[in-house]
XYZ file of C-alpha atoms in Angstrom:
702
model
C -6.019 53.920 -38.047
C -6.891 55.004 -34.517
C -10.157 54.576 -32.166
C -11.186 55.175 -28.777
C -13.358 52.987 -27.047
C -15.167 53.355 -23.221
C -15.324 49.972 -21.405
C -18.988 49.865 -20.714
C -20.406 48.186 -17.647
C -22.112 44.885 -18.334
C -25.139 45.367 -15.785
C -26.810 42.843 -13.735
C -27.065 39.059 -13.605
C -30.443 38.967 -15.385
C -29.170 40.975 -18.617
C -29.308 39.440 -21.854
C -25.737 38.003 -23.129
C -23.987 41.203 -24.903
C -26.811 43.732 -24.290
C -24.540 46.394 -22.445
C -21.294 45.134 -23.427
C -19.184 47.105 -26.075
C -18.954 44.567 -28.986
C -16.616 45.817 -31.848
C -16.192 44.761 -35.383
C -12.806 43.345 -35.706
C -10.284 43.497 -38.876
C -8.203 40.114 -39.669
C -5.306 41.554 -38.243
C -5.081 44.588 -35.967
C -7.695 46.744 -34.256
C -6.291 49.705 -31.965
C -8.985 49.628 -28.943
C -7.670 52.021 -26.235
C -5.768 55.174 -26.738
C -2.880 56.224 -24.529
C -3.515 59.070 -21.942
C -0.315 59.839 -19.403
C 0.418 56.005 -19.506
C -2.999 55.404 -18.422
C -5.857 53.499 -20.487
C -8.730 55.899 -21.302
C -11.333 54.116 -19.648
C -14.924 54.715 -17.700
C -14.602 53.187 -14.640
C -17.747 54.312 -13.216
C -19.424 51.044 -11.415
C -22.632 49.872 -13.008
C -25.673 49.083 -11.071
C -25.023 45.722 -9.821
C -21.057 45.146 -10.078
C -18.197 47.307 -9.856
C -16.861 46.685 -13.254
C -16.736 47.329 -16.827
C -15.483 45.312 -19.750
C -14.684 45.153 -23.777
C -16.233 41.793 -25.452
C -15.726 40.968 -28.863
C -15.269 37.978 -31.363
C -13.065 37.971 -34.502
C -12.935 34.823 -37.184
C -9.675 33.137 -38.367
C -9.630 32.266 -42.402
C -6.040 31.282 -42.066
C -4.216 29.066 -39.562
C -1.737 31.312 -38.626
C -3.733 34.595 -38.254
C -3.214 36.498 -35.049
C -5.031 39.441 -33.819
C -3.698 42.549 -31.970
C -6.084 44.394 -29.171
C -3.744 47.344 -28.176
C -2.978 50.525 -27.707
C 0.030 52.924 -28.593
C 2.316 51.687 -25.717
C 1.296 47.796 -25.753
C -0.546 45.090 -27.088
C -2.740 41.928 -26.293
C -2.196 39.263 -28.799
C -4.274 36.497 -29.460
C -2.659 33.720 -31.979
C -3.975 30.572 -33.022
C -1.847 27.538 -32.926
C 0.572 28.841 -30.418
C 2.530 26.290 -28.415
C 1.720 26.817 -24.981
C 1.747 24.420 -21.824
C -0.574 25.747 -18.852
C -3.926 25.189 -17.385
C -6.401 25.953 -19.896
C -9.229 28.340 -19.657
C -8.424 30.626 -17.103
C -8.239 34.775 -16.867
C -5.289 36.416 -16.060
C -4.909 39.986 -14.026
C -2.284 42.505 -15.118
C -1.171 45.615 -13.131
C -3.952 45.111 -10.347
C -6.423 46.850 -12.810
C -7.555 44.570 -15.701
C -8.708 41.170 -16.311
C -7.848 39.600 -19.965
C -9.007 36.284 -20.899
C -9.684 34.209 -24.379
C -13.216 33.138 -24.301
C -12.634 29.515 -24.686
C -12.183 26.612 -21.853
C -9.141 25.493 -23.923
C -7.219 28.471 -24.678
C -4.618 30.380 -22.382
C -3.928 33.454 -21.614
C -0.606 34.730 -20.229
C 0.844 37.988 -19.205
C 4.896 38.309 -19.031
C 6.796 41.410 -17.748
C 8.563 43.895 -20.236
C 10.012 47.106 -20.157
C 8.331 49.807 -18.400
C 6.683 50.547 -14.717
C 3.856 48.078 -14.795
C 2.318 47.337 -18.066
C 2.668 43.449 -19.069
C 2.523 41.808 -22.573
C -0.474 39.913 -22.609
C -1.220 37.342 -24.999
C -3.889 34.244 -25.557
C -3.180 31.023 -27.228
C -5.730 28.380 -28.805
C -3.136 25.793 -29.239
C -5.975 22.905 -29.460
C -7.160 24.485 -32.778
C -4.567 22.906 -34.601
C -6.020 19.494 -34.280
C -9.122 20.642 -36.174
C -9.896 21.179 -39.482
C -8.067 23.990 -40.995
C -10.441 27.043 -41.461
C -11.727 28.393 -44.466
C -13.334 31.213 -45.792
C -16.444 29.222 -45.801
C -15.930 27.545 -42.588
C -13.637 29.666 -40.471
C -12.754 29.278 -36.614
C -14.560 32.013 -34.599
C -13.462 32.959 -30.786
C -13.883 35.884 -28.631
C -11.839 37.497 -26.107
C -12.867 39.776 -23.233
C -10.703 42.757 -21.178
C -12.308 43.876 -18.117
C -11.493 46.322 -15.751
C -12.012 46.900 -12.008
C -11.504 49.863 -9.332
C -9.713 48.002 -6.515
C -7.754 44.418 -6.311
C -10.526 43.297 -4.063
C -13.046 43.557 -6.650
C -10.977 41.712 -9.123
C -12.826 38.313 -8.595
C -16.389 40.160 -8.301
C -15.491 42.253 -11.483
C -15.120 39.323 -13.305
C -17.971 37.168 -12.329
C -20.077 40.188 -13.230
C -18.833 40.090 -16.770
C -19.391 36.287 -16.765
C -22.884 36.023 -15.407
C -23.806 38.833 -17.797
C -22.742 36.905 -20.819
C -23.487 33.520 -19.955
C -26.656 31.744 -21.190
C -28.982 29.890 -19.052
C -31.325 30.594 -16.057
C -30.350 32.403 -13.051
C -32.528 30.652 -10.361
C -31.666 27.312 -8.759
C -32.488 24.336 -10.487
C -33.476 21.929 -7.305
C -34.097 18.564 -8.944
C -34.043 15.055 -7.508
C -31.532 12.592 -9.083
C -32.247 8.866 -9.640
C -28.696 7.774 -9.357
C -28.563 5.956 -5.845
C -32.051 4.896 -5.885
C -32.669 2.362 -8.691
C -30.648 -1.095 -9.376
C -27.178 -0.204 -11.641
C -24.020 -1.742 -12.369
C -22.814 -0.303 -8.800
C -24.805 -2.735 -7.022
C -22.886 -5.519 -8.580
C -19.468 -3.727 -7.929
C -19.629 -2.333 -4.599
C -21.807 -4.524 -2.460
C -20.184 -7.723 -3.903
C -19.665 -9.083 -7.495
C -16.280 -8.333 -9.063
C -14.923 -5.890 -6.242
C -15.450 -8.327 -3.417
C -14.528 -11.864 -2.714
C -16.901 -12.753 -0.684
C -20.015 -10.836 -2.226
C -23.198 -10.473 -0.254
C -25.395 -12.397 -2.383
C -28.500 -12.024 -0.516
C -28.035 -8.068 -0.345
C -27.466 -8.377 -4.131
C -30.465 -10.387 -5.117
C -32.494 -8.046 -3.235
C -31.355 -4.973 -5.148
C -31.667 -6.517 -8.750
C -35.569 -6.433 -9.172
C -35.356 -2.540 -8.321
C -34.766 -1.104 -11.750
C -35.746 2.110 -13.360
C -39.232 1.766 -15.043
C -42.081 3.825 -15.913
C -44.000 3.170 -12.874
C -41.478 3.029 -10.557
C -40.332 6.725 -11.758
C -44.068 7.933 -11.145
C -43.680 6.667 -7.579
C -40.712 8.525 -6.650
C -42.349 11.656 -8.599
C -45.466 11.168 -6.533
C -43.724 10.688 -3.188
C -41.297 13.775 -3.606
C -43.856 16.075 -4.756
C -46.233 15.154 -1.719
C -43.807 15.692 0.571
C -41.842 18.474 -1.036
C -44.364 20.612 -3.038
C -47.744 19.862 -1.622
C -46.862 19.659 2.411
C -44.047 21.780 2.460
C -44.430 24.236 -0.464
C -41.207 23.632 -1.799
C -40.170 24.453 -5.516
C -38.780 21.121 -7.495
C -37.617 22.217 -10.812
C -37.007 18.898 -12.332
C -36.684 14.906 -12.051
C -33.427 13.877 -13.489
C -33.551 10.171 -14.778
C -29.845 8.747 -14.453
C -28.269 5.861 -16.032
C -30.607 3.213 -16.361
C -33.564 4.521 -18.711
C -32.215 3.169 -21.833
C -31.605 -0.341 -23.557
C -27.885 -0.652 -23.541
C -28.091 -3.090 -26.414
C -29.002 -0.030 -28.502
C -27.707 3.497 -28.976
C -29.472 5.770 -26.722
C -33.127 4.251 -27.221
C -35.573 3.814 -24.488
C -35.959 0.087 -23.186
C -39.348 -0.169 -23.972
C -40.377 -2.714 -21.959
C -39.591 -0.362 -18.850
C -40.650 2.436 -20.751
C -43.587 1.813 -23.168
C -44.211 5.486 -23.499
C -40.782 6.670 -23.353
C -41.020 9.603 -20.948
C -44.462 10.615 -21.753
C -46.102 9.548 -18.543
C -43.429 10.460 -16.379
C -43.252 14.101 -17.238
C -47.062 14.082 -17.359
C -46.505 13.139 -13.535
C -43.530 15.790 -13.151
C -45.809 18.574 -14.272
C -48.484 17.795 -11.985
C -45.922 19.034 -9.143
C -44.879 22.230 -11.214
C -41.360 20.463 -12.353
C -39.823 19.220 -15.554
C -38.071 16.165 -16.824
C -34.032 15.662 -16.989
C -31.997 13.247 -18.639
C -28.632 11.361 -18.257
C -26.465 11.030 -21.496
C -23.208 10.062 -21.405
C -20.877 11.036 -24.670
C -18.507 8.310 -24.260
C -21.351 5.716 -23.368
C -21.129 5.481 -19.396
C -19.860 3.386 -17.224
C -19.475 -0.543 -16.041
C -21.011 -3.363 -17.807
C -23.905 -0.990 -19.462
C -21.017 0.867 -21.261
C -19.435 -2.045 -22.213
C -22.572 -3.364 -23.926
C -23.328 0.266 -25.619
C -20.098 0.224 -26.925
C -20.251 -3.467 -28.395
C -23.628 -2.769 -29.867
C -21.880 0.559 -31.436
C -18.980 -0.956 -32.833
C -21.179 -3.354 -35.036
C -22.991 -0.387 -36.228
C -20.072 1.529 -37.143
C -19.979 4.066 -34.465
C -16.456 5.372 -33.967
C -14.679 4.392 -30.425
C -11.145 5.196 -28.805
C -9.430 4.174 -25.659
C -10.668 6.365 -22.708
C -8.087 7.238 -20.085
C -10.954 7.872 -17.764
C -12.715 4.573 -17.503
C -9.659 2.674 -19.008
C -11.365 0.949 -21.805
C -12.913 1.601 -24.934
C -15.483 4.348 -25.421
C -17.575 6.136 -27.942
C -15.818 9.277 -29.482
C -17.526 12.437 -30.538
C -14.552 12.961 -32.768
C -16.145 10.416 -35.061
C -18.413 11.773 -37.510
C -20.997 9.170 -37.442
C -21.334 8.969 -33.573
C -21.154 12.560 -33.140
C -23.941 13.073 -35.001
C -26.195 10.080 -33.487
C -25.424 11.906 -29.944
C -26.238 15.146 -31.494
C -29.364 13.932 -32.983
C -30.484 12.130 -29.635
C -29.877 15.239 -27.285
C -32.050 17.063 -29.864
C -34.784 14.524 -29.681
C -35.127 14.562 -26.063
C -35.192 18.681 -26.248
C -37.512 18.719 -29.066
C -39.838 15.780 -28.642
C -39.661 15.280 -24.661
C -39.364 18.628 -23.372
C -36.363 17.963 -21.517
C -35.390 20.930 -19.202
C -32.214 19.609 -17.695
C -29.254 17.362 -19.419
C -26.362 15.585 -17.679
C -23.728 15.110 -20.068
C -21.438 12.469 -18.184
C -18.050 11.828 -19.699
C -16.854 13.776 -22.287
C -13.148 14.016 -24.411
C -11.747 10.764 -22.556
C -9.044 10.410 -25.021
C -6.039 13.150 -24.733
C -5.268 12.737 -28.628
C -8.883 13.601 -29.518
C -9.914 15.543 -26.643
C -10.167 18.857 -28.774
C -12.198 17.575 -31.680
C -14.504 15.845 -28.887
C -15.034 18.889 -26.459
C -15.469 20.955 -29.433
C -18.420 18.756 -30.681
C -19.849 18.646 -27.192
C -20.018 22.461 -27.135
C -21.746 22.626 -30.490
C -24.264 20.338 -29.200
C -25.022 22.491 -26.136
C -25.052 25.508 -28.287
C -27.796 24.016 -30.472
C -30.010 22.744 -27.405
C -30.608 26.179 -26.137
C -32.042 27.219 -29.642
C -33.848 23.853 -30.594
C -35.883 25.173 -33.410
C -33.682 27.215 -35.108
C -29.918 25.693 -34.990
C -28.122 24.894 -38.243
C -26.947 20.993 -39.071
C -24.544 20.038 -36.509
C -21.759 19.447 -38.648
C -21.949 22.347 -40.617
C -19.413 24.589 -38.857
C -16.200 24.391 -37.055
C -17.100 27.396 -34.776
C -15.730 27.465 -31.411
C -17.952 30.394 -30.322
C -21.286 29.918 -28.172
C -22.105 33.602 -27.682
C -24.609 35.167 -29.893
C -25.935 31.672 -31.283
C -27.583 30.478 -28.157
C -30.876 31.446 -29.044
C -32.939 34.748 -28.584
C -34.507 34.432 -25.043
C -33.483 36.408 -22.357
C -31.139 34.497 -19.923
C -32.533 33.708 -16.559
C -36.044 32.807 -17.859
C -37.158 29.968 -15.718
C -37.998 27.493 -18.477
C -34.402 27.758 -19.968
C -32.763 24.373 -20.516
C -30.051 23.635 -17.525
C -26.880 22.009 -18.963
C -24.518 20.019 -16.330
C -21.560 18.799 -17.895
C -19.792 16.703 -15.745
C -16.896 14.308 -16.054
C -14.089 15.355 -18.359
C -14.154 19.152 -17.486
C -11.719 21.250 -15.539
C -12.323 24.401 -13.594
C -12.347 26.998 -16.147
C -14.970 29.657 -15.778
C -15.301 29.722 -19.409
C -17.068 26.541 -19.761
C -19.972 28.811 -18.479
C -20.551 30.279 -21.534
C -21.878 27.173 -23.187
C -23.131 24.845 -19.812
C -24.752 25.981 -16.570
C -22.528 24.033 -14.025
C -19.594 21.599 -14.774
C -18.231 18.665 -12.278
C -16.259 19.517 -9.218
C -13.830 16.670 -10.261
C -12.712 13.406 -8.458
C -14.817 10.356 -7.791
C -18.487 10.552 -6.721
C -17.939 9.858 -3.087
C -14.894 8.905 -1.318
C -13.435 5.124 -2.259
C -11.158 4.375 0.437
C -12.216 2.760 3.837
C -10.273 5.045 5.912
C -12.339 8.294 4.461
C -15.375 6.448 6.029
C -14.633 4.723 8.940
C -11.636 7.106 10.344
C -9.459 5.652 12.981
C -10.213 2.185 14.310
C -9.911 0.551 17.430
C -6.934 -2.124 17.623
C -9.734 -4.664 18.622
C -11.805 -4.170 15.607
C -8.676 -3.750 13.283
C -7.772 -7.518 14.430
C -11.281 -8.796 14.537
C -12.419 -10.897 11.818
C -16.439 -11.965 11.672
C -17.521 -14.131 9.062
C -14.410 -14.122 7.149
C -14.682 -10.086 7.157
C -12.797 -7.509 9.095
C -15.038 -5.754 11.405
C -15.725 -2.663 11.001
C -17.920 0.055 13.099
C -21.419 0.869 11.966
C -21.168 4.305 9.905
C -24.159 5.867 11.487
C -22.138 5.875 14.806
C -19.885 8.150 16.427
C -16.263 6.648 15.866
C -13.283 7.414 17.622
C -12.774 10.921 15.808
C -16.212 11.879 17.046
C -17.546 11.884 13.464
C -20.283 9.821 11.982
C -19.546 8.579 8.193
C -21.863 10.934 6.853
C -19.711 13.656 8.737
C -16.940 12.532 7.241
C -18.631 12.490 3.548
C -19.162 16.289 4.097
C -15.661 16.859 4.779
C -14.254 14.813 2.129
C -16.836 16.395 -0.327
C -15.728 19.968 0.559
C -11.930 18.970 0.608
C -12.207 17.591 -3.346
C -13.896 21.277 -4.000
C -10.935 22.903 -2.239
C -8.061 21.169 -3.862
C -9.464 20.460 -7.547
C -11.417 23.886 -7.600
C -10.573 26.409 -5.279
C -6.813 25.962 -5.547
C -6.722 25.635 -9.214
C -9.345 28.439 -10.434
C -9.631 31.531 -8.201
C -12.112 33.088 -10.611
C -14.479 30.110 -10.855
C -17.803 30.851 -9.278
C -18.518 28.017 -6.779
C -22.337 28.621 -7.539
C -21.996 26.844 -10.825
C -20.346 23.582 -9.421
C -21.610 20.042 -9.369
C -20.515 18.506 -6.337
C -23.100 15.499 -5.668
C -25.399 17.201 -3.075
C -27.676 15.598 -0.584
C -27.442 11.890 -0.498
C -30.068 9.466 1.043
C -29.158 6.197 -1.040
C -31.115 3.058 -1.245
C -28.321 1.671 -4.364
C -24.872 1.921 -5.116
C -21.737 2.947 -3.682
C -23.499 5.494 -1.506
C -25.744 2.435 0.182
C -22.124 0.507 0.289
C -20.632 3.143 2.445
C -23.539 3.494 4.815
C -25.287 6.950 3.288
C -28.905 5.100 3.842
C -28.726 6.252 7.364
C -28.733 9.643 9.288
C -29.710 11.409 12.278
C -31.143 14.875 12.764
C -27.711 16.395 13.407
C -25.741 15.097 10.263
C -28.202 15.415 7.809
C -28.583 19.022 8.979
C -25.200 19.674 8.476
C -25.335 17.780 5.014
C -28.324 20.075 3.653
C -26.666 23.528 5.141
C -23.022 22.678 4.316
C -24.450 22.014 0.544
C -27.134 25.277 0.325
C -24.734 27.495 2.336
C -21.946 26.839 -0.479
C -24.510 28.862 -2.802
C -24.636 26.017 -5.394
C -27.197 26.580 -7.937
C -27.372 23.193 -8.900
C -29.176 21.714 -6.285
C -28.901 17.939 -6.694
C -31.201 15.460 -4.469
C -30.006 11.901 -4.782
C -32.641 11.191 -2.103
C -34.574 7.529 -1.678
C -37.952 9.100 -0.349
C -38.320 5.395 1.156
C -35.662 6.229 3.938
C -36.725 10.016 4.746
C -38.488 10.716 7.833
C -41.249 13.727 8.156
C -38.152 15.533 10.250
C -35.898 14.919 7.052
C -38.252 16.258 4.795
C -38.646 19.324 6.974
C -34.824 19.802 7.185
C -34.398 19.374 3.165
C -37.124 21.615 2.556
C -35.827 24.517 5.026
C -32.542 24.546 3.563
C -33.766 24.678 -0.218
C -36.201 27.467 0.582
C -33.415 29.582 2.237
C -31.246 28.919 -0.730
C -34.110 29.949 -3.310
C -34.902 33.167 -1.439
C -31.260 34.294 -1.140
C -30.031 33.156 -4.534
C -28.574 36.122 -6.182
C -26.643 37.128 -2.745
C -25.002 33.222 -2.838
C -24.073 33.519 -6.212
C -20.987 35.610 -5.169
C -20.181 32.571 -2.655
C -16.191 32.064 -2.392
C -13.804 30.373 0.152
C -12.810 33.006 2.442
C -9.979 31.069 4.378
C -9.577 27.051 5.774
C -7.654 24.496 4.404
C -9.994 21.304 4.873
C -7.649 18.874 3.276
C -5.481 19.918 6.879
C -8.659 19.490 8.725
C -9.117 23.419 9.270
C -12.206 25.177 10.428
C -13.034 26.684 6.683
C -15.293 29.338 6.223
C -16.897 30.406 2.470
C -18.359 33.525 2.127
C -20.722 35.861 -0.037
C -21.559 39.514 -0.255
C -23.673 41.854 -2.262
C -22.083 45.296 -2.619
C -25.461 47.032 -3.436
C -27.817 45.649 -0.984
C -24.914 45.330 1.619
C -26.126 41.706 2.531
C -24.062 38.697 2.862
C -23.680 35.199 4.551
C -21.044 33.522 6.053
C -20.769 29.896 6.513
C -18.620 27.995 9.006
C -17.542 24.389 9.295
C -15.427 22.668 11.740
C -14.515 19.387 9.618
C -13.140 17.567 12.959
C -14.810 15.626 15.726
C -13.447 17.962 18.452
C -13.676 21.697 19.294
C -11.198 23.744 16.889
C -10.656 27.460 16.867
C -10.557 29.004 13.380
C -7.696 31.253 12.121
C -8.347 34.920 12.917
C -10.302 36.692 10.685
C -11.919 40.012 10.025
C -15.467 41.064 7.637
C -13.628 43.177 5.674
C -11.434 40.264 4.136
C -13.449 37.417 4.567
C -16.367 39.452 2.512
C -14.040 41.167 0.451
C -15.352 44.190 0.647
C -14.869 47.111 -1.312
C -12.943 50.139 0.041
C -16.201 52.043 0.754
C -17.441 49.366 2.775
C -14.326 48.888 5.200
C -15.319 51.203 7.709
C -18.882 50.235 8.205
C -20.071 47.852 11.203
C -22.560 45.358 10.676
C -25.345 43.137 12.200
C -24.574 39.682 12.454
C -27.305 37.230 12.635
C -27.673 33.528 13.215
C -29.120 31.614 10.621
C -28.503 28.164 11.134
C -26.277 26.127 13.537
C -25.977 22.341 14.152
C -23.173 20.333 15.963
C -23.263 17.682 18.775
C -22.450 19.066 22.068
C -20.845 17.348 24.656
C -22.859 14.767 26.826
C -22.333 16.814 29.672
C -22.983 20.388 28.221
C -26.218 22.324 27.462
C -27.650 21.992 24.083
C -27.030 25.642 22.732
C -26.374 25.580 18.511
C -24.780 29.016 18.483
C -21.614 30.654 17.336
C -19.525 29.201 19.897
C -17.120 32.052 21.437
C -18.091 34.792 18.685
C -16.816 38.018 19.524
C -20.156 39.398 20.470
C -22.723 39.425 23.315
C -25.554 37.771 21.733
C -26.346 34.315 22.740
C -27.604 32.401 19.578
C -30.056 29.948 20.719
C -31.690 28.114 17.931
C -33.033 30.302 15.175
C -33.378 32.982 17.357
C -33.428 36.641 15.951
C -30.833 37.716 18.447
C -27.857 39.628 16.737
C -24.571 41.387 17.320
C -22.841 44.382 16.141
C -19.441 43.891 14.466
C -16.947 46.106 13.281
C -15.625 44.978 9.710
C -12.009 45.588 10.940
C -12.689 43.668 14.197
C -10.720 40.303 14.386
C -12.340 37.337 15.686
C -11.156 33.661 15.786
C -14.496 31.789 17.208
C -14.308 28.168 18.673
C -16.084 25.823 16.305
C -17.737 22.851 18.365
C -17.352 19.288 16.839
C -18.692 18.777 13.466
C -20.086 22.083 13.651
C -21.999 23.485 10.687
C -23.186 27.251 11.089
C -24.549 29.934 8.641
C -24.918 33.491 9.546
C -26.299 36.326 7.719
C -24.074 39.704 7.562
C -25.960 43.060 7.281
C -25.506 46.789 7.164
C -27.163 48.339 10.531
C -29.333 50.411 8.158
C -30.572 47.786 6.418
C -33.805 45.574 7.112
C -34.587 42.299 5.834
C -37.719 40.109 5.751
């Protein structure tokens, strides 16, 4: 038996998953997919409307633990095998022959390519090792998973081709999720731990006592909503999508029940006020039970009720286990109630699969719950299947609708793009913010290092410029980018930066962020924080902003960045790390480009407090231009620039030493013409954050 298949294009970002994909019925053993024609696969490589890619996508069922599935032609094969012993980074695609990408569609799968006989072709195979820890498949309850084989016309477009497939297949909305997050705006266990208490031999009892009364409650939540809504929505016409209530809404001496003294009507009144400003309600839930003394209280209560636990290596203590049937059902039912009864439009699932032995079972349970949340009215009983698949079971709505629930799966994930077949965003990794004093204070004067005031080492105010020329907030911006570079960019080339959670804009009134001085800012470093966030292309736009500390100017800065990001969301979805090792304090660049509209953006950041030159670069490499656009000239215009000029120098927020004649002053519309092959090595001022738009001279924008 043989058959020929054309690799069909996946279409634009707003297309329904699978709508334009070729989905083949797969036999249990062998399915020939592509026939040989003069040693070249028979495939239609014409670019579709929105991306230069085509992909073949299919799913299969295993009813026996040792089954294999082959996707092959007469000269080689792509083999998928369950229970294959493998050791590699999980959930990444591979590129073969500089022409194809291949992958098993699961964050715990591994795809490999091994050189064999012949001029180019590689033997590629995918293993799903984690299934050996699950219940064995049967005819009634089989395993289910999918694979994808995609093609691209040129190597420069490999990443873009994969992302076109991914965005076409993944569920969920396609517009930014701009939301207030309460984490640094109410009392929590952090106030005891970072401002004194169990981590400080001389706790600041006066400060701690002043923080304790500010607990999350219905009335205080409504106050935050009104403050945000009036300043952002009413005064500045900036859309807010949700208000997310982080750790602090529940009674920790229960299992995910509201504290009825503080929330007598659950979130009903809170949600009503959010709707007044066109926003929804989001909620934090932690599969393993949370953190700190509230986590300990939840687990203590849960164990008495028979809910399963295990040792959690992430928090180094006992936590709940989604591998346990009783807790798995209780957690699933809690999430479903929030979706059905409270109309929640955003979930932050914080802390999953912290025990290596039970990781697979816990993660599969989490993914099944997410799939059910996308179809709350028609989902099957949570424990009825061991399916590993989400595609085709996430509801009938078109992806991209504004009311789609946003799923943010945080601690416990890794940068596999296939998490996005379930969730909308995942955590960048690492702690919330830096934890080492040197990351906040920079180098200290000898006198400060030796001085002790009231039993404490003397440290400079973090809102003042230090010996390195930076404020504490500017060091936080650098640290945040460094974590993204090390834990995501260097580990997962094809993961879209747009779908990361990185801890966005912070103006804190509580917690470790308050301890490290992120309640203070000036116009320069706050502008840098906002634009270093939105210009990365992030669609999950987290505002850990305490309204009490904001000024009219700060609200203006925040609104400007958010509105720019929403207008340009489709282009920014292509954001990728172009160059620069921020861990070595190099000037770095993040770029995005829309091939069809010939428009893109460049974001530069100098992480040092002194002027620094970037590495030499040209537009064709930075923007990853396809061959057809590599001979063009482009118009470059400044969008935003913020840095501290030398005290004796003029204030010119511009692209310093840019290779063009335009003098970018403020947000002037001056522009320069730039050939795509022209090398540039701009000099960036201390702490400079700059965003520029790039477009073909024949394209006009508003």
